[in-house]
């Protein structure tokens, strides 16, 4: 006889992977085993932790290796509203005798061989904006901190002489952002770190004259001597992957009602731990008083807000930034405006309980009604849509974290990503951080983002797993740091009659398919009950359970990559010699790598709830919480 496990997700219910243990604590210790004689259904439930979102929201095509040379970094994708034009990247090889860039052009579904050329923005911050007739407008900071501008046709991108006639827009520039409005006017904000002929160090704004590429004189909107500190870091290419958390940020956004254009500029002052915004209701001609959006307060002295961006929806505006607090905790904060930024609603939080701040936040207009936001947190990428009023559920895209090279079958860890929309396709380029050093291109159909705002109800069947007929003794499920669901359960081995032994079985779910089941441990002494499984930030799984002759507590560990193999798990070790039967209630590891184990002794003199911890990967344990005095039998 076979028993069937149906893996299902209950997003509307919101239960988590410890529900089975909760039933056991209520007295239904073996509630899985006696109720069905031929078959039964077990729900392997989703965790309700916000950071672990559903996966597989894009119908991806196979990844394409564009560079095929290794030693490449910082790719950027250049698109029109309908198609991809080209991908440009930098050479990052220590053997290279000169600084150069590579690029590949797309012709329908094929890509050109890599073209190598010396470009003035190699290893420098740059931004590309496309207009009709496949015109590419390039902005960059050169190696002497000068802000430059040039426009070329996509077909002329590889002609080096064209780039030599670039226009100078500003000096001593450390950060910038550009945009184009519905009337074809470019708006540009940049941050200077030293006094120039235009004024002191600070934030400046310029725009093009209508129907031309002539630029206005810079207008100083904000000044601060703190920006001088960026000059001491000369040579740092702010805006590239190497810049890290010390890079300043500047953002520009335009809103048009058909007649008037409102321009919104935002920036941060890292040294004051504050973010600011300026607003022009007449297309950049006149500016209102600068607003401080967020900063530290007496109740939050360590708060450091960063990366304020503003995006226009069909009926409203949203501005989004993150707050880094003490202890490296982070909250994504947003506000909505219904009057083109004249006033803003109360701050709210998006993606609660982040364990760290995003490495990048980008947004792209999918339609007049929906804006797509892409958050990169560590090596995980999440998609969230905004319809002008509400946020969709977050959706993790595993393919944007890692995949297998279809030619060499090597592991590819995708980093330094750049994304955009081309029609209804999400297009992404990134570099391989796992050692290959190649530039990859990925593309996939987004589908209808409106469906992201319709929460699923009930249960959706995801997988069917056949298991042996033995009774399931205990089960535990958890999401790992890659967002994959990991599950363990135990069964009693009924083929032996002279002793009681158990088997431990593993199964997983990678967002698209079931993995396993696989037997990972056999002939474990006693009945394996009270399983508790946890994952670590180091891509490991730790399992604890009761077993042995007296229900002792055992612990075993594996890497996520080896979880399916019996040889990949360490041999179980007894955690604590308690001398009597104990009942585990949970294992947890904090962000510093310290493990905490909670267990109960239900009877006799030492009965109570205990908490122990280990800071040396489970080799030794110390008790950190003591049980309360035992109650009298009258209670």
Coordinates of C-alpha atoms in Angstrom, one line a residue:
X1 CA 0.0 0.0 0.0
X2 CA 1.2 3.5 -0.9
X3 CA 0.4 6.7 1.0
X4 CA 0.3 10.0 -0.9
X5 CA 1.5 13.4 0.2
X6 CA -0.1 16.2 -1.6
X7 CA 2.0 19.4 -1.3
X8 CA -0.2 22.4 -1.2
X9 CA 0.0 26.1 -0.5
X10 CA -2.5 28.0 1.6
X11 CA -1.7 31.7 0.9
X12 CA -5.1 32.9 2.1
X13 CA -4.9 30.9 5.3
X14 CA -1.4 32.0 6.2
X15 CA -0.4 28.9 8.2
X16 CA 3.3 28.1 8.5
X17 CA 5.6 25.1 8.6
X18 CA 5.3 24.5 12.4
X19 CA 1.6 23.9 12.3
X20 CA 2.0 20.1 12.7
X21 CA 4.0 20.6 15.9
X22 CA 1.3 22.9 17.1
X23 CA -1.2 20.1 16.8
X24 CA 1.1 17.8 18.7
X25 CA 1.4 20.3 21.5
X26 CA -2.4 20.3 21.7
X27 CA -2.4 16.6 22.3
X28 CA -2.8 15.2 18.8
X29 CA 0.7 13.6 18.9
X30 CA 0.1 11.1 16.2
X31 CA -2.7 12.9 14.4
X32 CA -1.3 12.0 11.0
X33 CA -1.4 8.3 11.4
X34 CA -4.7 6.7 12.5
X35 CA -7.4 8.5 10.6
X36 CA -7.0 7.0 7.1
X37 CA -6.6 3.4 6.3
X38 CA -5.6 3.6 2.6
X39 CA -4.6 7.2 1.8
X40 CA -4.4 10.6 3.4
X41 CA -3.4 14.1 2.6
X42 CA -0.8 16.2 4.3
X43 CA -0.4 19.9 3.7
X44 CA 3.2 21.1 3.4
X45 CA 2.5 24.7 4.3
X46 CA 4.0 28.0 3.2
X47 CA 5.8 30.2 5.7
X48 CA 4.0 33.5 6.2
X49 CA 7.3 35.4 6.5
X50 CA 7.0 38.3 4.0
X51 CA 10.5 38.0 2.5
X52 CA 9.7 34.5 1.1
X53 CA 7.4 35.2 -1.7
X54 CA 5.9 32.9 -4.3
X55 CA 8.3 32.1 -7.2
X56 CA 8.0 31.7 -10.9
X57 CA 6.1 34.9 -12.0
X58 CA 7.9 35.2 -15.4
X59 CA 7.9 32.7 -18.3
X60 CA 11.7 32.7 -18.8
X61 CA 13.6 31.6 -21.9
X62 CA 17.0 30.0 -21.6
X63 CA 19.8 32.3 -20.5
X64 CA 22.2 33.5 -23.2
X65 CA 25.9 34.0 -22.7
X66 CA 26.8 37.3 -24.4
X67 CA 30.5 37.9 -23.6
X68 CA 31.9 34.3 -23.8
X69 CA 35.3 35.6 -22.5
X70 CA 35.2 35.8 -18.7
X71 CA 36.5 38.7 -16.8
X72 CA 33.5 41.0 -17.4
X73 CA 31.4 43.1 -15.1
X74 CA 28.9 46.0 -14.8
X75 CA 26.6 45.2 -17.8
X76 CA 23.8 47.5 -18.8
X77 CA 20.9 46.8 -21.1
X78 CA 19.7 49.5 -23.6
X79 CA 16.1 49.1 -24.8
X80 CA 13.4 51.0 -26.6
X81 CA 9.8 50.6 -25.5
X82 CA 9.4 47.6 -27.7
X83 CA 12.7 45.8 -28.0
X84 CA 16.3 45.4 -26.8
X85 CA 19.0 47.3 -28.8
X86 CA 22.2 46.1 -27.1
X87 CA 24.0 45.2 -23.9
X88 CA 27.2 46.9 -23.0
X89 CA 29.7 45.8 -20.2
X90 CA 33.2 46.5 -18.9
X91 CA 36.2 44.2 -19.2
X92 CA 37.5 43.4 -15.7
X93 CA 40.5 41.2 -16.5
X94 CA 43.8 41.7 -14.7
X95 CA 45.5 40.6 -17.9
X96 CA 43.9 43.4 -19.9
X97 CA 46.4 46.0 -21.1
X98 CA 43.9 48.8 -21.5
X99 CA 40.5 49.8 -20.2
X100 CA 37.8 48.8 -22.7
X101 CA 34.2 47.8 -22.9
X102 CA 32.3 45.1 -24.8
X103 CA 28.9 45.1 -26.3
X104 CA 26.5 42.9 -28.2
X105 CA 23.7 44.0 -30.4
X106 CA 20.4 42.1 -30.8
X107 CA 18.9 41.5 -34.3
X108 CA 15.5 40.0 -33.8
X109 CA 16.2 36.8 -31.7
X110 CA 20.0 36.6 -32.4
X111 CA 22.9 38.4 -30.8
X112 CA 26.1 39.6 -32.4
X113 CA 29.5 38.3 -31.4
X114 CA 31.1 40.6 -28.7
X115 CA 32.5 43.8 -30.0
X116 CA 35.4 45.3 -28.0
X117 CA 36.0 49.1 -28.0
X118 CA 37.5 51.8 -25.9
X119 CA 34.6 53.9 -24.6
X120 CA 34.9 57.1 -22.4
X121 CA 32.5 55.6 -19.8
X122 CA 34.3 52.3 -19.2
X123 CA 34.3 51.6 -15.4
X124 CA 32.4 54.9 -14.9
X125 CA 28.9 55.7 -13.8
X126 CA 26.6 56.0 -16.9
X127 CA 23.0 56.1 -17.9
X128 CA 21.3 55.6 -21.2
X129 CA 18.0 56.9 -22.5
X130 CA 16.5 55.9 -25.8
X131 CA 14.1 58.0 -28.0
X132 CA 12.5 57.5 -31.4
X133 CA 14.6 56.2 -34.4
X134 CA 16.7 54.2 -31.9
X135 CA 18.6 57.2 -30.7
X136 CA 20.7 56.5 -27.6
X137 CA 21.4 59.4 -25.3
X138 CA 24.3 58.6 -23.0
X139 CA 25.2 60.4 -19.8
X140 CA 28.4 59.5 -17.8
X141 CA 31.0 60.8 -15.4
X142 CA 34.5 60.6 -16.9
X143 CA 37.7 59.8 -15.0
X144 CA 38.2 63.5 -14.1
X145 CA 34.8 63.7 -12.4
X146 CA 33.2 65.6 -15.4
X147 CA 29.6 64.9 -16.4
X148 CA 29.4 64.3 -20.1
X149 CA 26.6 63.8 -22.6
X150 CA 26.4 62.4 -26.2
X151 CA 23.7 61.0 -28.4
X152 CA 24.2 58.3 -31.1
X153 CA 22.2 56.0 -33.2
X154 CA 22.2 52.4 -32.0
X155 CA 23.9 51.4 -35.3
X156 CA 26.7 53.8 -34.6
X157 CA 27.4 52.8 -31.0
X158 CA 30.7 51.1 -31.9
X159 CA 32.2 54.1 -33.8
X160 CA 34.7 55.4 -31.3
X161 CA 35.1 58.9 -33.0
X162 CA 31.5 59.8 -32.2
X163 CA 32.2 59.7 -28.5
X164 CA 35.1 62.1 -28.6
X165 CA 32.7 65.1 -29.2
X166 CA 30.7 64.6 -26.0
X167 CA 29.2 67.7 -24.4
X168 CA 30.4 68.9 -21.0
X169 CA 27.5 69.4 -18.5
X170 CA 29.2 69.7 -15.1
X171 CA 32.5 69.5 -13.2
X172 CA 33.3 67.7 -9.9
X173 CA 30.3 65.5 -10.2
X174 CA 29.8 62.4 -8.0
X175 CA 26.3 61.3 -8.8
X176 CA 23.5 62.1 -11.3
X177 CA 20.1 61.0 -12.7
X178 CA 18.4 62.0 -16.0
X179 CA 14.9 61.5 -17.4
X180 CA 12.8 62.7 -20.4
X181 CA 9.2 64.0 -20.1
X182 CA 6.3 63.5 -22.5
X183 CA 7.2 66.7 -24.4
X184 CA 10.7 65.3 -25.2
X185 CA 12.5 67.6 -22.7
X186 CA 15.4 66.1 -20.8
X187 CA 15.7 66.8 -17.0
X188 CA 19.0 66.2 -15.2
X189 CA 20.0 66.5 -11.6
X190 CA 23.6 66.1 -10.4
X191 CA 25.6 66.3 -7.2
X192 CA 28.9 68.2 -7.1
X193 CA 31.5 67.5 -4.4
X194 CA 33.5 70.8 -4.7
X195 CA 32.9 74.4 -5.6
X196 CA 32.8 75.0 -9.3
X197 CA 32.1 78.0 -11.6
X198 CA 28.4 77.4 -11.0
X199 CA 28.5 77.5 -7.2
X200 CA 29.2 75.5 -4.0
X201 CA 29.2 71.8 -3.6
X202 CA 25.6 70.6 -3.8
X203 CA 22.6 69.5 -5.9
X204 CA 22.1 71.1 -9.3
X205 CA 19.4 70.9 -12.0
X206 CA 19.5 71.5 -15.7
X207 CA 17.1 70.8 -18.6
X208 CA 17.2 70.9 -22.4
X209 CA 15.5 73.7 -24.3
X210 CA 12.3 72.4 -26.1
X211 CA 12.9 70.7 -29.5
X212 CA 16.7 70.8 -29.1
X213 CA 19.6 69.3 -27.2
X214 CA 20.9 72.6 -25.9
X215 CA 21.1 72.7 -22.1
X216 CA 20.1 75.4 -19.6
X217 CA 22.5 76.8 -17.1
X218 CA 22.7 74.8 -13.8
X219 CA 20.4 75.9 -10.9
X220 CA 21.7 75.2 -7.4
X221 CA 18.9 73.6 -5.3
X222 CA 20.8 72.5 -2.2
X223 CA 24.3 73.1 -0.9
X224 CA 26.3 71.3 1.8
X225 CA 30.0 71.3 2.8
X226 CA 29.6 67.7 3.8
X227 CA 29.8 66.8 0.1
X228 CA 33.5 67.8 0.2
X229 CA 34.2 64.4 1.8
X230 CA 33.4 62.6 -1.5
X231 CA 36.5 64.4 -3.0
X232 CA 38.7 62.4 -0.6
X233 CA 37.5 59.2 -2.4
X234 CA 38.7 60.3 -5.8
X235 CA 38.8 57.5 -8.3
X236 CA 35.9 55.6 -6.8
X237 CA 33.4 55.0 -9.6
X238 CA 30.2 55.8 -7.7
X239 CA 27.3 54.1 -9.4
X240 CA 29.1 50.9 -10.4
X241 CA 29.1 47.6 -8.5
X242 CA 32.3 48.4 -6.6
X243 CA 30.9 51.6 -5.0
X244 CA 28.9 49.8 -2.4
X245 CA 26.9 51.5 0.4
X246 CA 29.0 54.7 0.5
X247 CA 27.7 55.9 -2.9
X248 CA 25.3 58.9 -2.9
X249 CA 22.1 58.7 -4.8
X250 CA 20.1 61.2 -6.9
X251 CA 16.7 60.7 -8.5
X252 CA 14.6 62.7 -11.0
X253 CA 10.9 62.0 -11.9
X254 CA 8.5 63.9 -14.2
X255 CA 4.7 63.9 -14.1
X256 CA 2.6 65.3 -17.0
X257 CA -1.1 66.1 -17.0
X258 CA -1.2 66.8 -20.7
X259 CA -0.4 70.5 -20.3
X260 CA 2.0 71.0 -17.4
X261 CA 5.0 68.9 -16.3
X262 CA 5.9 68.6 -12.6
X263 CA 9.5 67.7 -11.8
X264 CA 10.5 66.0 -8.6
X265 CA 14.1 65.7 -7.5
X266 CA 15.3 63.7 -4.5
X267 CA 18.8 63.0 -3.0
X268 CA 20.4 62.0 0.2
X269 CA 23.1 63.5 2.5
X270 CA 24.8 60.5 3.8
X271 CA 26.8 62.5 6.4
X272 CA 23.7 64.1 7.9
X273 CA 21.7 60.8 7.6
X274 CA 18.8 62.6 5.8
X275 CA 17.0 62.5 2.5
X276 CA 15.5 65.5 0.7
X277 CA 13.1 66.4 -2.1
X278 CA 12.6 69.4 -4.3
X279 CA 9.5 70.1 -6.5
X280 CA 8.9 72.2 -9.6
X281 CA 5.3 72.5 -10.8
X282 CA 6.2 74.2 -14.1
X283 CA 8.7 71.8 -15.7
X284 CA 11.8 72.9 -14.0
X285 CA 11.4 76.7 -14.5
X286 CA 10.8 77.5 -10.8
X287 CA 11.4 75.4 -7.6
X288 CA 9.5 75.2 -4.3
X289 CA 11.3 75.1 -1.0
X290 CA 13.4 71.9 -0.4
X291 CA 11.6 69.4 1.8
X292 CA 13.4 67.1 4.3
X293 CA 11.6 63.8 3.8
X294 CA 13.2 61.6 6.5
X295 CA 16.1 61.5 9.0
X296 CA 17.1 60.5 12.5
X297 CA 14.9 61.5 15.5
X298 CA 15.3 61.5 19.2
X299 CA 13.4 58.2 19.4
X300 CA 15.4 56.7 16.4
X301 CA 18.9 58.3 16.7
X302 CA 20.6 55.7 14.5
X303 CA 18.0 55.8 11.6
X304 CA 19.7 56.3 8.2
X305 CA 17.3 56.8 5.3
X306 CA 18.6 56.0 1.8
X307 CA 17.7 55.7 -1.9
X308 CA 14.5 57.8 -2.2
X309 CA 12.8 57.3 -5.6
X310 CA 9.5 58.6 -6.9
X311 CA 7.3 57.1 -9.5
X312 CA 4.1 58.3 -11.2
X313 CA 1.0 56.1 -11.5
X314 CA -2.2 56.7 -13.4
X315 CA -3.8 58.7 -10.6
X316 CA -1.2 59.2 -8.0
X317 CA 2.5 59.3 -7.0
X318 CA 4.5 57.0 -4.8
X319 CA 7.8 57.8 -3.2
X320 CA 9.8 54.9 -1.7
X321 CA 12.9 54.7 0.4
X322 CA 14.4 52.5 3.0
X323 CA 15.4 53.1 6.6
X324 CA 18.4 51.4 8.1
X325 CA 18.1 51.2 11.9
X326 CA 20.4 50.1 14.6
X327 CA 21.4 46.4 14.5
X328 CA 21.2 46.5 10.7
X329 CA 17.4 46.1 10.7
X330 CA 15.7 47.7 7.7
X331 CA 12.2 48.9 6.7
X332 CA 11.0 49.9 3.2
X333 CA 8.9 53.0 3.6
X334 CA 6.6 54.7 1.1
X335 CA 4.1 57.6 0.9
X336 CA 1.4 58.3 -1.7
X337 CA 0.4 61.7 -3.2
X338 CA -2.8 62.4 -5.0
X339 CA -1.9 66.0 -6.0
X340 CA 1.3 65.6 -8.0
X341 CA 3.6 65.8 -4.9
X342 CA 2.1 68.9 -3.4
X343 CA 1.3 66.9 -0.3
X344 CA 1.9 63.3 0.9
X345 CA 0.0 60.8 3.0
X346 CA 1.3 59.0 6.1
X347 CA 4.3 56.8 5.8
X348 CA 3.6 53.1 5.4
X349 CA 5.8 50.0 5.3
X350 CA 6.3 47.6 2.4
X351 CA 7.9 44.1 2.7
X352 CA 7.8 43.9 6.5
X353 CA 10.6 42.3 8.5
X354 CA 13.5 42.6 6.1
X355 CA 16.6 41.0 7.5
X356 CA 18.8 43.5 5.6
X357 CA 18.3 46.6 3.4
X358 CA 18.0 46.1 -0.4
X359 CA 21.1 46.3 -2.4
X360 CA 19.1 48.0 -5.2
X361 CA 15.6 49.2 -5.9
X362 CA 14.6 49.8 -9.5
X363 CA 11.2 50.5 -11.1
X364 CA 9.9 50.3 -14.6
X365 CA 6.6 51.4 -16.1
X366 CA 4.7 48.4 -17.4
X367 CA 1.6 50.3 -18.4
X368 CA -0.2 53.5 -17.6
X369 CA -1.7 51.8 -14.6
X370 CA 1.0 49.6 -13.2
X371 CA 4.6 50.2 -12.1
X372 CA 7.0 47.2 -11.7
X373 CA 9.5 47.4 -8.8
X374 CA 12.5 45.1 -8.6
X375 CA 14.2 44.6 -5.3
X376 CA 17.6 42.9 -5.0
X377 CA 18.3 41.7 -1.4
X378 CA 21.6 39.7 -1.1
X379 CA 21.4 37.2 -4.0
X380 CA 17.6 37.2 -4.1
X381 CA 15.5 39.3 -6.6
X382 CA 11.9 40.1 -5.8
X383 CA 9.2 41.7 -8.1
X384 CA 6.4 43.9 -6.7
X385 CA 3.8 45.7 -8.7
X386 CA 2.1 49.0 -7.8
X387 CA -1.2 50.0 -9.4
X388 CA -1.4 53.5 -8.0
X389 CA -3.2 52.6 -4.9
X390 CA -2.0 49.2 -3.6
X391 CA 1.0 46.9 -3.7
X392 CA 0.9 43.4 -5.1
X393 CA 2.3 40.4 -3.3
X394 CA 6.1 40.1 -3.7
X395 CA 7.3 37.4 -6.1
X396 CA 10.8 35.9 -5.9
X397 CA 12.5 35.1 -9.2
X398 CA 14.9 32.3 -8.6
X399 CA 16.4 32.4 -12.1
X400 CA 17.7 35.9 -11.3
X401 CA 19.8 34.5 -8.5
X402 CA 21.4 31.3 -9.9
X403 CA 21.0 28.9 -12.8
X404 CA 23.1 26.3 -14.6
X405 CA 25.1 27.1 -17.7
X406 CA 23.3 25.1 -20.4
X407 CA 26.6 24.6 -22.3
X408 CA 29.1 23.8 -19.5
X409 CA 26.6 22.8 -16.7
X410 CA 28.6 25.0 -14.3
X411 CA 26.8 26.9 -11.6
X412 CA 26.1 30.6 -12.5
X413 CA 25.5 33.1 -9.7
X414 CA 23.9 36.2 -11.3
X415 CA 25.1 39.5 -9.9
X416 CA 25.6 43.2 -10.9
X417 CA 22.2 43.0 -12.6
X418 CA 20.5 45.6 -14.8
X419 CA 16.9 45.2 -15.9
X420 CA 14.3 46.9 -18.1
X421 CA 11.0 46.3 -19.9
X422 CA 10.8 45.7 -23.7
X423 CA 7.1 45.5 -24.6
X424 CA 5.7 42.9 -22.2
X425 CA 9.1 41.2 -21.7
X426 CA 11.2 41.6 -18.6
X427 CA 14.8 41.7 -19.9
X428 CA 17.8 41.3 -17.5
X429 CA 21.5 41.3 -17.9
X430 CA 24.0 40.3 -15.2
X431 CA 27.5 39.0 -14.5
X432 CA 28.5 35.6 -13.2
X433 CA 29.9 35.9 -9.7
X434 CA 30.6 32.2 -9.3
X435 CA 33.9 32.4 -11.2
X436 CA 32.8 32.3 -14.8
X437 CA 32.9 36.1 -15.2
X438 CA 30.6 36.1 -18.3
X439 CA 27.8 38.5 -19.1
X440 CA 24.4 36.8 -19.4
X441 CA 21.1 37.9 -20.9
X442 CA 17.7 36.7 -19.7
X443 CA 14.3 37.5 -21.0
X444 CA 10.7 36.3 -20.2
X445 CA 7.1 37.2 -20.6
X446 CA 5.6 39.0 -17.6
X447 CA 2.0 38.2 -18.3
X448 CA -0.9 40.3 -16.8
X449 CA 0.4 42.1 -13.7
X450 CA -3.2 42.9 -12.7
X451 CA -3.5 39.2 -11.6
X452 CA -0.8 39.9 -9.0
X453 CA -3.3 41.9 -7.0
X454 CA -5.8 39.1 -6.7
X455 CA -4.9 37.0 -3.7
X456 CA -5.4 33.3 -4.1
X457 CA -8.0 31.7 -2.0
X458 CA -8.2 28.1 -0.9
X459 CA -5.5 25.5 -1.7
X460 CA -3.7 24.9 -4.9
X461 CA -2.2 21.4 -5.4
X462 CA 1.5 21.7 -6.2
X463 CA 3.0 18.2 -6.0
X464 CA 2.2 14.6 -5.2
X465 CA 4.8 12.5 -3.5
X466 CA 4.5 8.7 -2.9
X467 CA 5.9 7.4 0.3
X468 CA 6.1 4.0 2.0
X469 CA 3.3 2.6 4.0
X470 CA 5.0 3.3 7.4
X471 CA 3.3 5.7 9.7
X472 CA 4.7 9.2 9.7
X473 CA 5.9 10.0 13.1
X474 CA 6.9 13.7 12.8
X475 CA 7.3 16.4 10.1
X476 CA 8.9 19.8 9.8
X477 CA 9.2 22.3 6.9
X478 CA 11.1 25.5 6.4
X479 CA 12.2 27.9 3.7
X480 CA 15.9 28.2 3.2
X481 CA 17.9 31.4 2.4
X482 CA 17.3 30.8 -1.3
X483 CA 13.6 30.7 -0.9
X484 CA 13.3 27.0 -1.5
X485 CA 11.0 24.9 0.7
X486 CA 12.8 22.1 2.7
X487 CA 10.9 19.3 4.4
X488 CA 11.9 16.4 6.7
X489 CA 9.7 13.7 8.1
X490 CA 10.3 10.5 10.1
X491 CA 8.8 7.0 9.8
X492 CA 9.1 3.9 12.0
X493 CA 10.9 1.0 10.3
X494 CA 8.4 -1.8 10.7
X495 CA 10.6 -4.5 9.0
X496 CA 12.5 -5.2 12.1
X497 CA 10.9 -6.7 15.2
X498 CA 13.7 -7.0 17.7
X499 CA 14.3 -3.3 18.1
X500 CA 12.6 0.1 17.5
X501 CA 14.3 2.1 14.8
X502 CA 13.3 5.0 12.5
X503 CA 14.0 6.4 9.1
X504 CA 14.4 10.1 8.2
X505 CA 13.3 11.3 4.8
X506 CA 13.9 14.5 2.9
X507 CA 11.8 16.3 0.2
X508 CA 12.0 19.8 -1.3
X509 CA 10.1 22.2 -3.5
X510 CA 12.1 24.7 -5.7
X511 CA 9.1 26.8 -6.8
X512 CA 8.3 24.7 -9.9
X513 CA 8.8 21.0 -9.0
X514 CA 9.1 18.6 -6.2
X515 CA 12.5 17.2 -5.2
X516 CA 12.6 13.7 -3.8
X517 CA 11.6 12.1 -1.5
X518 CA 15.0 10.7 -0.5
X519 CA 16.0 8.6 2.5
X520 CA 18.8 10.4 4.2
X521 CA 19.1 8.5 7.5
X522 CA 18.3 4.9 8.4
X523 CA 18.2 2.7 11.5
X524 CA 18.0 5.7 13.9
X525 CA 17.5 4.3 17.4
X526 CA 14.0 4.7 18.9
X527 CA 11.1 6.7 17.5
X528 CA 12.2 10.0 15.9
X529 CA 9.6 12.5 17.0
X530 CA 9.3 16.3 17.5
X531 CA 11.3 17.1 14.4
X532 CA 12.4 20.8 14.2
X533 CA 14.1 22.1 11.1
X534 CA 15.8 25.5 10.5
X535 CA 17.9 27.1 7.8
X536 CA 20.8 29.4 8.2
X537 CA 22.2 32.4 6.1
X538 CA 25.2 30.2 5.3
X539 CA 23.0 27.9 3.2
X540 CA 22.8 25.1 5.8
X541 CA 20.0 23.1 7.3
X542 CA 19.9 22.0 10.9
X543 CA 17.6 19.4 12.2
X544 CA 16.9 18.4 15.8
X545 CA 14.6 15.6 17.2
X546 CA 13.8 13.3 20.0
X547 CA 15.0 9.7 19.7
X548 CA 17.1 7.0 21.3
X549 CA 16.0 4.9 24.3
X550 CA 14.9 7.8 26.5
X551 CA 13.8 10.4 23.9
X552 CA 17.2 12.1 23.9
X553 CA 17.7 15.2 21.7
X554 CA 19.8 14.7 18.6
X555 CA 21.1 17.2 16.1
X556 CA 22.3 16.8 12.4
X557 CA 23.5 19.3 9.9
X558 CA 23.9 19.5 6.1
X559 CA 24.4 22.1 3.3
X560 CA 21.4 22.8 1.2
X561 CA 23.2 21.5 -1.9
X562 CA 23.8 18.1 -0.2
X563 CA 20.4 17.8 1.6
X564 CA 19.2 15.1 -0.8
X565 CA 22.2 12.8 -0.1
X566 CA 22.5 10.5 2.8
X567 CA 26.3 11.1 2.8
X568 CA 25.7 14.9 2.8
X569 CA 24.3 14.9 6.4
X570 CA 26.6 14.8 9.4
X571 CA 26.1 11.9 11.7
X572 CA 23.5 12.7 14.4
X573 CA 25.0 13.7 17.7
X574 CA 23.3 13.9 21.1
X575 CA 22.9 17.5 22.0
X576 CA 22.4 17.5 25.7
X577 CA 22.7 14.6 28.2
X578 CA 19.6 15.3 30.2
X579 CA 19.3 11.9 31.8
X580 CA 15.5 11.7 31.2
X581 CA 13.0 12.1 28.5
X582 CA 12.7 15.6 26.9
X583 CA 10.6 17.1 24.2
X584 CA 12.1 19.5 21.7
X585 CA 10.1 22.5 20.7
X586 CA 12.3 24.3 18.2
X587 CA 15.8 25.1 16.9
X588 CA 16.7 28.6 15.7
X589 CA 19.9 30.4 14.6
X590 CA 20.2 34.2 14.9
X591 CA 22.0 36.5 12.5
X592 CA 25.3 36.1 14.3
X593 CA 25.4 32.3 13.9
X594 CA 24.3 31.4 17.5
X595 CA 22.0 28.5 17.8
X596 CA 19.1 28.4 20.3
X597 CA 17.4 25.2 21.3
X598 CA 14.2 25.1 23.3
X599 CA 13.0 21.9 25.0
X600 CA 10.7 20.7 27.7
X601 CA 11.1 18.1 30.5
X602 CA 7.5 17.1 31.2
X603 CA 7.9 15.0 34.4
X604 CA 9.8 14.5 37.6
X605 CA 11.8 16.9 39.6
X606 CA 13.4 18.8 36.7
X607 CA 10.3 19.4 34.8
X608 CA 10.0 22.7 33.0
X609 CA 10.9 24.6 29.8
X610 CA 14.5 25.1 29.0
X611 CA 16.5 27.3 26.5
X612 CA 20.1 26.5 25.6
X613 CA 22.4 28.1 23.1
X614 CA 25.6 27.2 21.2
X615 CA 28.0 29.5 19.6
X616 CA 30.4 26.9 18.2
X617 CA 28.2 25.1 15.7
X618 CA 26.6 22.7 18.2
X619 CA 29.7 21.3 19.8
X620 CA 28.9 22.7 23.3
X621 CA 25.7 24.1 24.8
X622 CA 25.0 26.4 27.7
X623 CA 21.7 26.9 29.4
X624 CA 20.4 30.5 29.2
X625 CA 16.8 30.1 30.6
X626 CA 15.7 28.1 33.6
X627 CA 12.4 26.6 34.3
X628 CA 10.0 28.2 36.7
X629 CA 9.5 26.3 40.0
X630 CA 7.3 23.2 39.6
X631 CA 3.7 23.7 40.4
X632 CA 2.0 21.6 43.1
X633 CA -0.1 18.6 42.1
X634 CA -3.2 20.6 43.0
X635 CA -2.6 22.8 40.0

